[in-house]
Amino acid sequence: GTNVSLEWLQAAYKLINTLDPHHPILITNYGLRGIQAYYSACDILMPDCYPVFLAKGGTRYPISNLRKWTETARALRPTWMVPQFFDWDGVSPVVDPARAPTFDELRNNVWQSLAAGARGIVGFHYTWDGRGYAMALRHGPDYLAREIAALQPALYGDPQPDGVVATPAPPDPTFSSTLLKFGSDELLIAVNNSYETRHVRFALKSTNAGTLHVVGENRSVTLVDQTFEDAFQPTATHLYTTRED
């Protein structure tokens, strides 16, 4: 809440840390102001940034906000993100009729956050009156957990801040791309944070790879002069790696 005393939180943080220094203290809040106001009273920031998926299509808040929230939080503390893994229909009178996220939207929220530097994902889900049982919510989180686990070595790799230049057409400043190096291998995370199709040209500055394998899609892309192009459906995520397994 906005009326919580920072001094009280800091005193509680100090006391708990003294009594039990072996467990981190987390703070969850939904706004940038809260992240910036209360970070000094925790070890890990865990923002719950919900786009609110609408029945008429799209979202109430920009889906690209997860990137902004993650980048803001991780500049202050290690960050876990709490994506919207539920159907908000009927929860609040201030929103239009809502719906459950699709699988592509779930995957977008997870990988958009990881690309921005989140070190953990804790999806928030609840249900009532039999709602919340959309197919994407039944099976999506399990698939995403297994996908993250399979790519764990890459996620512990070294970010390459200038390693990739992504050029979407039409131009889109919200498009996310991050290159990670792990051992002799690489992982490129690319996320379309819009509800329009994007055609993207990627230029990898230091790779020696001639081929990248697209995780979960049974296809590969070929690099020519360290560049390749690919198409992105609305909110789509593509994960490219040098490892064939």
PDB file of C-alpha atoms in Angstrom:
ATOM      1  CA  GLY A   1       0.000   0.000   0.000  1.00  0.00           C
ATOM      2  CA  THR A   2       1.046   3.601  -0.543  1.00  0.00           C
ATOM      3  CA  ASN A   3       0.572   4.466   3.139  1.00  0.00           C
ATOM      4  CA  VAL A   4       3.073   1.922   4.477  1.00  0.00           C
ATOM      5  CA  SER A   5       5.843   3.601   6.431  1.00  0.00           C
ATOM      6  CA  LEU A   6       9.279   3.155   4.887  1.00  0.00           C
ATOM      7  CA  GLU A   7      10.875   3.611   8.317  1.00  0.00           C
ATOM      8  CA  TRP A   8       8.724   0.799   9.737  1.00  0.00           C
ATOM      9  CA  LEU A   9       9.652  -1.488   6.840  1.00  0.00           C
ATOM     10  CA  GLN A  10      13.340  -0.696   7.244  1.00  0.00           C
ATOM     11  CA  ALA A  11      13.168  -1.442  10.988  1.00  0.00           C
ATOM     12  CA  ALA A  12      11.350  -4.740  10.297  1.00  0.00           C
ATOM     13  CA  TYR A  13      13.912  -5.625   7.629  1.00  0.00           C
ATOM     14  CA  LYS A  14      16.794  -4.969  10.035  1.00  0.00           C
ATOM     15  CA  LEU A  15      15.177  -7.024  12.807  1.00  0.00           C
ATOM     16  CA  ILE A  16      14.315 -10.004  10.605  1.00  0.00           C
ATOM     17  CA  ASN A  17      17.765  -9.918   9.030  1.00  0.00           C
ATOM     18  CA  THR A  18      19.334 -10.001  12.484  1.00  0.00           C
ATOM     19  CA  LEU A  19      17.191 -12.902  13.660  1.00  0.00           C
ATOM     20  CA  ASP A  20      17.471 -14.875  10.413  1.00  0.00           C
ATOM     21  CA  PRO A  21      20.238 -13.674   8.071  1.00  0.00           C
ATOM     22  CA  HIS A  22      19.984 -16.785   5.867  1.00  0.00           C
ATOM     23  CA  HIS A  23      16.682 -16.046   4.111  1.00  0.00           C
ATOM     24  CA  PRO A  24      16.122 -13.125   1.746  1.00  0.00           C
ATOM     25  CA  ILE A  25      13.329 -10.630   2.314  1.00  0.00           C
ATOM     26  CA  LEU A  26      11.099  -9.812  -0.652  1.00  0.00           C
ATOM     27  CA  ILE A  27       8.803  -6.889  -1.362  1.00  0.00           C
ATOM     28  CA  THR A  28       5.984  -7.136  -3.901  1.00  0.00           C
ATOM     29  CA  ASN A  29       4.342  -4.018  -5.314  1.00  0.00           C
ATOM     30  CA  TYR A  30       2.712  -3.050  -8.578  1.00  0.00           C
ATOM     31  CA  GLY A  31       4.038   0.417  -9.359  1.00  0.00           C
ATOM     32  CA  LEU A  32       7.291   2.107 -10.291  1.00  0.00           C
ATOM     33  CA  ARG A  33       6.845   4.562  -7.439  1.00  0.00           C
ATOM     34  CA  GLY A  34       6.578   1.717  -4.921  1.00  0.00           C
ATOM     35  CA  ILE A  35       9.667   0.010  -6.342  1.00  0.00           C
ATOM     36  CA  GLN A  36      11.698   3.179  -5.979  1.00  0.00           C
ATOM     37  CA  ALA A  37      10.281   4.068  -2.561  1.00  0.00           C
ATOM     38  CA  TYR A  38      10.663   0.749  -0.708  1.00  0.00           C
ATOM     39  CA  TYR A  39      13.649  -1.053  -2.239  1.00  0.00           C
ATOM     40  CA  SER A  40      15.906  -0.300   0.736  1.00  0.00           C
ATOM     41  CA  ALA A  41      13.729  -2.530   2.967  1.00  0.00           C
ATOM     42  CA  CYS A  42      14.301  -5.788   1.076  1.00  0.00           C
ATOM     43  CA  ASP A  43      16.872  -8.055  -0.545  1.00  0.00           C
ATOM     44  CA  ILE A  44      14.795  -8.895  -3.630  1.00  0.00           C
ATOM     45  CA  LEU A  45      12.216  -6.780  -5.446  1.00  0.00           C
ATOM     46  CA  MET A  46       9.285  -8.754  -6.863  1.00  0.00           C
ATOM     47  CA  PRO A  47       6.944  -6.425  -8.809  1.00  0.00           C
ATOM     48  CA  ASP A  48       3.546  -7.752  -9.899  1.00  0.00           C
ATOM     49  CA  CYS A  49       3.064  -5.932 -13.186  1.00  0.00           C
ATOM     50  CA  TYR A  50      -0.253  -7.024 -14.744  1.00  0.00           C
ATOM     51  CA  PRO A  51      -1.184  -5.874 -18.277  1.00  0.00           C
ATOM     52  CA  VAL A  52      -4.890  -6.842 -17.703  1.00  0.00           C
ATOM     53  CA  PHE A  53      -5.807  -8.781 -20.858  1.00  0.00           C
ATOM     54  CA  LEU A  54      -9.063  -7.535 -22.416  1.00  0.00           C
ATOM     55  CA  ALA A  55     -11.861  -9.519 -24.038  1.00  0.00           C
ATOM     56  CA  LYS A  56     -11.927  -7.077 -26.954  1.00  0.00           C
ATOM     57  CA  GLY A  57      -8.236  -7.776 -27.597  1.00  0.00           C
ATOM     58  CA  GLY A  58      -4.989  -6.331 -26.372  1.00  0.00           C
ATOM     59  CA  THR A  59      -4.406  -5.068 -22.851  1.00  0.00           C
ATOM     60  CA  ARG A  60      -5.447  -2.223 -20.579  1.00  0.00           C
ATOM     61  CA  TYR A  61      -1.816  -1.337 -19.837  1.00  0.00           C
ATOM     62  CA  PRO A  62       1.049  -1.721 -22.344  1.00  0.00           C
ATOM     63  CA  ILE A  63       2.301  -5.278 -22.392  1.00  0.00           C
ATOM     64  CA  SER A  64       5.821  -3.835 -22.692  1.00  0.00           C
ATOM     65  CA  ASN A  65       5.529  -2.499 -19.115  1.00  0.00           C
ATOM     66  CA  LEU A  66       7.076  -5.697 -17.757  1.00  0.00           C
ATOM     67  CA  ARG A  67      10.366  -4.718 -19.369  1.00  0.00           C
ATOM     68  CA  LYS A  68      10.206  -1.222 -17.847  1.00  0.00           C
ATOM     69  CA  TRP A  69       9.283  -2.541 -14.394  1.00  0.00           C
ATOM     70  CA  THR A  70      12.085  -5.132 -14.517  1.00  0.00           C
ATOM     71  CA  GLU A  71      14.727  -2.643 -15.621  1.00  0.00           C
ATOM     72  CA  THR A  72      13.665  -0.173 -12.924  1.00  0.00           C
ATOM     73  CA  ALA A  73      13.742  -2.798 -10.179  1.00  0.00           C
ATOM     74  CA  ARG A  74      16.983  -4.540 -11.141  1.00  0.00           C
ATOM     75  CA  ALA A  75      18.843  -1.208 -11.064  1.00  0.00           C
ATOM     76  CA  LEU A  76      18.090  -1.193  -7.321  1.00  0.00           C
ATOM     77  CA  ARG A  77      17.953  -4.833  -6.189  1.00  0.00           C
ATOM     78  CA  PRO A  78      18.016  -8.373  -7.619  1.00  0.00           C
ATOM     79  CA  THR A  79      14.591  -8.831  -9.186  1.00  0.00           C
ATOM     80  CA  TRP A  80      11.983 -11.542  -9.581  1.00  0.00           C
ATOM     81  CA  MET A  81       8.880 -10.750 -11.634  1.00  0.00           C
ATOM     82  CA  VAL A  82       5.277 -11.738 -10.916  1.00  0.00           C
ATOM     83  CA  PRO A  83       3.417 -11.976 -14.251  1.00  0.00           C
ATOM     84  CA  GLN A  84      -0.376 -12.198 -14.577  1.00  0.00           C
ATOM     85  CA  PHE A  85      -1.196 -15.904 -14.775  1.00  0.00           C
ATOM     86  CA  PHE A  86      -4.953 -15.490 -14.262  1.00  0.00           C
ATOM     87  CA  ASP A  87      -8.201 -14.359 -15.844  1.00  0.00           C
ATOM     88  CA  TRP A  88      -9.178 -10.931 -14.500  1.00  0.00           C
ATOM     89  CA  ASP A  89     -12.748 -11.013 -15.797  1.00  0.00           C
ATOM     90  CA  GLY A  90     -15.070  -9.425 -13.270  1.00  0.00           C
ATOM     91  CA  VAL A  91     -12.388  -8.485 -10.736  1.00  0.00           C
ATOM     92  CA  SER A  92     -12.510  -4.714 -11.066  1.00  0.00           C
ATOM     93  CA  PRO A  93     -15.178  -2.261 -12.232  1.00  0.00           C
ATOM     94  CA  VAL A  94     -12.523   0.037 -13.712  1.00  0.00           C
ATOM     95  CA  VAL A  95     -11.613  -2.331 -16.529  1.00  0.00           C
ATOM     96  CA  ASP A  96     -13.420  -3.476 -19.640  1.00  0.00           C
ATOM     97  CA  PRO A  97     -14.459  -7.149 -19.736  1.00  0.00           C
ATOM     98  CA  ALA A  98     -11.262  -9.087 -19.306  1.00  0.00           C
ATOM     99  CA  ARG A  99      -9.997 -12.537 -20.292  1.00  0.00           C
ATOM    100  CA  ALA A 100      -7.244 -15.020 -19.607  1.00  0.00           C
ATOM    101  CA  PRO A 101      -3.889 -14.465 -21.320  1.00  0.00           C
ATOM    102  CA  THR A 102      -3.072 -16.630 -24.312  1.00  0.00           C
ATOM    103  CA  PHE A 103      -0.046 -18.899 -24.287  1.00  0.00           C
ATOM    104  CA  ASP A 104       1.876 -16.412 -26.453  1.00  0.00           C
ATOM    105  CA  GLU A 105       1.081 -13.638 -23.961  1.00  0.00           C
ATOM    106  CA  LEU A 106       2.201 -15.774 -21.007  1.00  0.00           C
ATOM    107  CA  ARG A 107       5.441 -16.623 -22.771  1.00  0.00           C
ATOM    108  CA  ASN A 108       5.910 -12.982 -23.753  1.00  0.00           C
ATOM    109  CA  ASN A 109       5.595 -11.812 -20.143  1.00  0.00           C
ATOM    110  CA  VAL A 110       8.039 -14.410 -18.860  1.00  0.00           C
ATOM    111  CA  TRP A 111      10.756 -13.956 -21.484  1.00  0.00           C
ATOM    112  CA  GLN A 112      10.312 -10.192 -21.715  1.00  0.00           C
ATOM    113  CA  SER A 113      11.137 -10.092 -17.982  1.00  0.00           C
ATOM    114  CA  LEU A 114      14.084 -12.490 -18.253  1.00  0.00           C
ATOM    115  CA  ALA A 115      15.475 -10.561 -21.227  1.00  0.00           C
ATOM    116  CA  ALA A 116      15.387  -7.403 -19.101  1.00  0.00           C
ATOM    117  CA  GLY A 117      17.391  -9.071 -16.328  1.00  0.00           C
ATOM    118  CA  ALA A 118      14.872 -10.696 -13.982  1.00  0.00           C
ATOM    119  CA  ARG A 119      16.438 -13.562 -12.048  1.00  0.00           C
ATOM    120  CA  GLY A 120      13.224 -15.330 -11.133  1.00  0.00           C
ATOM    121  CA  ILE A 121       9.591 -15.735 -12.184  1.00  0.00           C
ATOM    122  CA  VAL A 122       6.662 -16.322  -9.809  1.00  0.00           C
ATOM    123  CA  GLY A 123       3.427 -16.317 -11.794  1.00  0.00           C
ATOM    124  CA  PHE A 124       0.381 -15.214  -9.795  1.00  0.00           C
ATOM    125  CA  HIS A 125      -2.830 -17.169 -10.313  1.00  0.00           C
ATOM    126  CA  TYR A 126      -6.213 -17.384  -8.629  1.00  0.00           C
ATOM    127  CA  THR A 127      -9.653 -18.493  -9.676  1.00  0.00           C
ATOM    128  CA  TRP A 128     -13.289 -18.121  -8.604  1.00  0.00           C
ATOM    129  CA  ASP A 129     -16.693 -19.232  -9.887  1.00  0.00           C
ATOM    130  CA  GLY A 130     -14.989 -21.836 -12.075  1.00  0.00           C
ATOM    131  CA  ARG A 131     -13.015 -19.218 -13.987  1.00  0.00           C
ATOM    132  CA  GLY A 132      -9.300 -19.310 -14.594  1.00  0.00           C
ATOM    133  CA  TYR A 133      -9.310 -22.661 -16.373  1.00  0.00           C
ATOM    134  CA  ALA A 134      -8.395 -21.420 -19.831  1.00  0.00           C
ATOM    135  CA  MET A 135      -6.240 -23.909 -21.730  1.00  0.00           C
ATOM    136  CA  ALA A 136      -3.239 -21.553 -21.656  1.00  0.00           C
ATOM    137  CA  LEU A 137      -3.468 -21.331 -17.861  1.00  0.00           C
ATOM    138  CA  ARG A 138      -3.779 -25.092 -17.469  1.00  0.00           C
ATOM    139  CA  HIS A 139      -0.767 -26.034 -19.543  1.00  0.00           C
ATOM    140  CA  GLY A 140       1.231 -22.854 -20.214  1.00  0.00           C
ATOM    141  CA  PRO A 141       2.979 -22.447 -16.839  1.00  0.00           C
ATOM    142  CA  ASP A 142       4.200 -26.055 -16.842  1.00  0.00           C
ATOM    143  CA  TYR A 143       5.620 -25.706 -20.351  1.00  0.00           C
ATOM    144  CA  LEU A 144       7.310 -22.413 -19.488  1.00  0.00           C
ATOM    145  CA  ALA A 145       8.825 -23.854 -16.306  1.00  0.00           C
ATOM    146  CA  ARG A 146      10.322 -26.728 -18.304  1.00  0.00           C
ATOM    147  CA  GLU A 147      11.547 -24.346 -20.997  1.00  0.00           C
ATOM    148  CA  ILE A 148      13.295 -22.129 -18.446  1.00  0.00           C
ATOM    149  CA  ALA A 149      14.812 -25.171 -16.727  1.00  0.00           C
ATOM    150  CA  ALA A 150      16.193 -26.434 -20.042  1.00  0.00           C
ATOM    151  CA  LEU A 151      17.783 -23.042 -20.715  1.00  0.00           C
ATOM    152  CA  GLN A 152      19.030 -22.482 -17.164  1.00  0.00           C
ATOM    153  CA  PRO A 153      22.749 -22.653 -18.083  1.00  0.00           C
ATOM    154  CA  ALA A 154      22.205 -19.886 -20.636  1.00  0.00           C
ATOM    155  CA  LEU A 155      20.262 -17.723 -18.179  1.00  0.00           C
ATOM    156  CA  TYR A 156      23.260 -17.873 -15.836  1.00  0.00           C
ATOM    157  CA  GLY A 157      25.454 -16.693 -18.709  1.00  0.00           C
ATOM    158  CA  ASP A 158      27.010 -13.310 -19.303  1.00  0.00           C
ATOM    159  CA  PRO A 159      24.812 -10.596 -20.875  1.00  0.00           C
ATOM    160  CA  GLN A 160      26.324  -8.966 -23.942  1.00  0.00           C
ATOM    161  CA  PRO A 161      24.977  -5.379 -23.788  1.00  0.00           C
ATOM    162  CA  ASP A 162      26.208  -4.510 -27.278  1.00  0.00           C
ATOM    163  CA  GLY A 163      26.109  -8.022 -28.674  1.00  0.00           C
ATOM    164  CA  VAL A 164      22.983  -7.712 -30.811  1.00  0.00           C
ATOM    165  CA  VAL A 165      21.198  -4.985 -32.746  1.00  0.00           C
ATOM    166  CA  ALA A 166      17.559  -5.738 -33.567  1.00  0.00           C
ATOM    167  CA  THR A 167      15.864  -3.646 -36.236  1.00  0.00           C
ATOM    168  CA  PRO A 168      12.089  -4.245 -36.373  1.00  0.00           C
ATOM    169  CA  ALA A 169       9.951  -3.244 -39.334  1.00  0.00           C
ATOM    170  CA  PRO A 170       7.934  -1.210 -38.810  1.00  0.00           C
ATOM    171  CA  PRO A 171      10.156   0.464 -36.183  1.00  0.00           C
ATOM    172  CA  ASP A 172       9.231  -0.435 -32.616  1.00  0.00           C
ATOM    173  CA  PRO A 173      11.169   0.835 -29.569  1.00  0.00           C
ATOM    174  CA  THR A 174       9.422  -1.691 -27.308  1.00  0.00           C
ATOM    175  CA  PHE A 175      10.892  -4.744 -29.087  1.00  0.00           C
ATOM    176  CA  SER A 176      13.112  -6.718 -26.665  1.00  0.00           C
ATOM    177  CA  SER A 177      16.324  -8.544 -27.533  1.00  0.00           C
ATOM    178  CA  THR A 178      19.133  -9.788 -25.313  1.00  0.00           C
ATOM    179  CA  LEU A 179      22.197 -11.910 -26.112  1.00  0.00           C
ATOM    180  CA  LEU A 180      23.691 -14.175 -23.428  1.00  0.00           C
ATOM    181  CA  LYS A 181      26.966 -16.088 -23.667  1.00  0.00           C
ATOM    182  CA  PHE A 182      27.394 -19.289 -21.658  1.00  0.00           C
ATOM    183  CA  GLY A 183      30.659 -21.132 -22.180  1.00  0.00           C
ATOM    184  CA  SER A 184      31.189 -21.377 -25.917  1.00  0.00           C
ATOM    185  CA  ASP A 185      27.450 -21.112 -26.634  1.00  0.00           C
ATOM    186  CA  GLU A 186      24.966 -18.274 -27.011  1.00  0.00           C
ATOM    187  CA  LEU A 187      21.270 -17.601 -26.398  1.00  0.00           C
ATOM    188  CA  LEU A 188      19.403 -14.779 -28.109  1.00  0.00           C
ATOM    189  CA  ILE A 189      16.071 -13.837 -26.493  1.00  0.00           C
ATOM    190  CA  ALA A 190      13.783 -11.853 -28.802  1.00  0.00           C
ATOM    191  CA  VAL A 191      10.272 -10.696 -27.831  1.00  0.00           C
ATOM    192  CA  ASN A 192       7.667  -8.792 -29.821  1.00  0.00           C
ATOM    193  CA  ASN A 193       5.985  -6.532 -27.258  1.00  0.00           C
ATOM    194  CA  SER A 194       3.258  -5.346 -29.617  1.00  0.00           C
ATOM    195  CA  TYR A 195      -0.023  -6.656 -31.016  1.00  0.00           C
ATOM    196  CA  GLU A 196       1.169  -6.245 -34.577  1.00  0.00           C
ATOM    197  CA  THR A 197       3.375  -8.432 -36.742  1.00  0.00           C
ATOM    198  CA  ARG A 198       7.043  -7.472 -36.883  1.00  0.00           C
ATOM    199  CA  HIS A 199       9.767  -8.439 -39.346  1.00  0.00           C
ATOM    200  CA  VAL A 200      13.112  -8.120 -37.594  1.00  0.00           C
ATOM    201  CA  ARG A 201      16.710  -7.992 -38.791  1.00  0.00           C
ATOM    202  CA  PHE A 202      19.278  -9.115 -36.207  1.00  0.00           C
ATOM    203  CA  ALA A 203      22.969  -8.216 -36.353  1.00  0.00           C
ATOM    204  CA  LEU A 204      25.151 -10.152 -33.916  1.00  0.00           C
ATOM    205  CA  LYS A 205      28.401  -8.334 -33.431  1.00  0.00           C
ATOM    206  CA  SER A 206      30.727 -10.991 -32.088  1.00  0.00           C
ATOM    207  CA  THR A 207      29.265 -14.389 -32.896  1.00  0.00           C
ATOM    208  CA  ASN A 208      31.082 -17.079 -34.851  1.00  0.00           C
ATOM    209  CA  ALA A 209      27.901 -19.082 -35.326  1.00  0.00           C
ATOM    210  CA  GLY A 210      26.636 -19.880 -38.782  1.00  0.00           C
ATOM    211  CA  THR A 211      23.355 -21.376 -37.576  1.00  0.00           C
ATOM    212  CA  LEU A 212      21.002 -20.690 -34.662  1.00  0.00           C
ATOM    213  CA  HIS A 213      18.391 -23.208 -33.527  1.00  0.00           C
ATOM    214  CA  VAL A 214      14.964 -21.871 -32.520  1.00  0.00           C
ATOM    215  CA  VAL A 215      13.880 -23.381 -29.203  1.00  0.00           C
ATOM    216  CA  GLY A 216      10.597 -25.308 -29.349  1.00  0.00           C
ATOM    217  CA  GLU A 217       9.964 -24.591 -33.044  1.00  0.00           C
ATOM    218  CA  ASN A 218      11.854 -27.389 -34.839  1.00  0.00           C
ATOM    219  CA  ARG A 219      13.630 -24.973 -37.170  1.00  0.00           C
ATOM    220  CA  SER A 220      16.897 -23.087 -37.546  1.00  0.00           C
ATOM    221  CA  VAL A 221      18.040 -19.802 -39.036  1.00  0.00           C
ATOM    222  CA  THR A 222      21.198 -19.215 -41.044  1.00  0.00           C
ATOM    223  CA  LEU A 223      23.448 -16.226 -40.432  1.00  0.00           C
ATOM    224  CA  VAL A 224      25.075 -14.366 -43.326  1.00  0.00           C
ATOM    225  CA  ASP A 225      27.769 -11.896 -42.291  1.00  0.00           C
ATOM    226  CA  GLN A 226      26.554 -12.303 -38.678  1.00  0.00           C
ATOM    227  CA  THR A 227      22.989 -11.261 -39.570  1.00  0.00           C
ATOM    228  CA  PHE A 228      19.627 -12.958 -40.089  1.00  0.00           C
ATOM    229  CA  GLU A 229      15.964 -11.982 -40.373  1.00  0.00           C
ATOM    230  CA  ASP A 230      12.823 -13.487 -38.885  1.00  0.00           C
ATOM    231  CA  ALA A 231       9.089 -12.809 -38.584  1.00  0.00           C
ATOM    232  CA  PHE A 232       7.240 -12.286 -35.297  1.00  0.00           C
ATOM    233  CA  GLN A 233       3.508 -12.693 -34.868  1.00  0.00           C
ATOM    234  CA  PRO A 234       1.822 -10.416 -32.279  1.00  0.00           C
ATOM    235  CA  THR A 235       3.383 -10.856 -28.794  1.00  0.00           C
ATOM    236  CA  ALA A 236       5.543 -13.730 -30.119  1.00  0.00           C
ATOM    237  CA  THR A 237       8.794 -14.848 -28.505  1.00  0.00           C
ATOM    238  CA  HIS A 238      11.657 -16.569 -30.336  1.00  0.00           C
ATOM    239  CA  LEU A 239      14.628 -18.082 -28.513  1.00  0.00           C
ATOM    240  CA  TYR A 240      17.712 -18.723 -30.659  1.00  0.00           C
ATOM    241  CA  THR A 241      20.618 -20.799 -29.429  1.00  0.00           C
ATOM    242  CA  THR A 242      23.830 -22.219 -30.815  1.00  0.00           C
ATOM    243  CA  ARG A 243      23.173 -25.487 -28.978  1.00  0.00           C
ATOM    244  CA  GLU A 244      21.288 -28.000 -31.043  1.00  0.00           C
ATOM    245  CA  ASP A 245      20.134 -30.015 -28.002  1.00  0.00           C
TER     246      ASP A 245
END
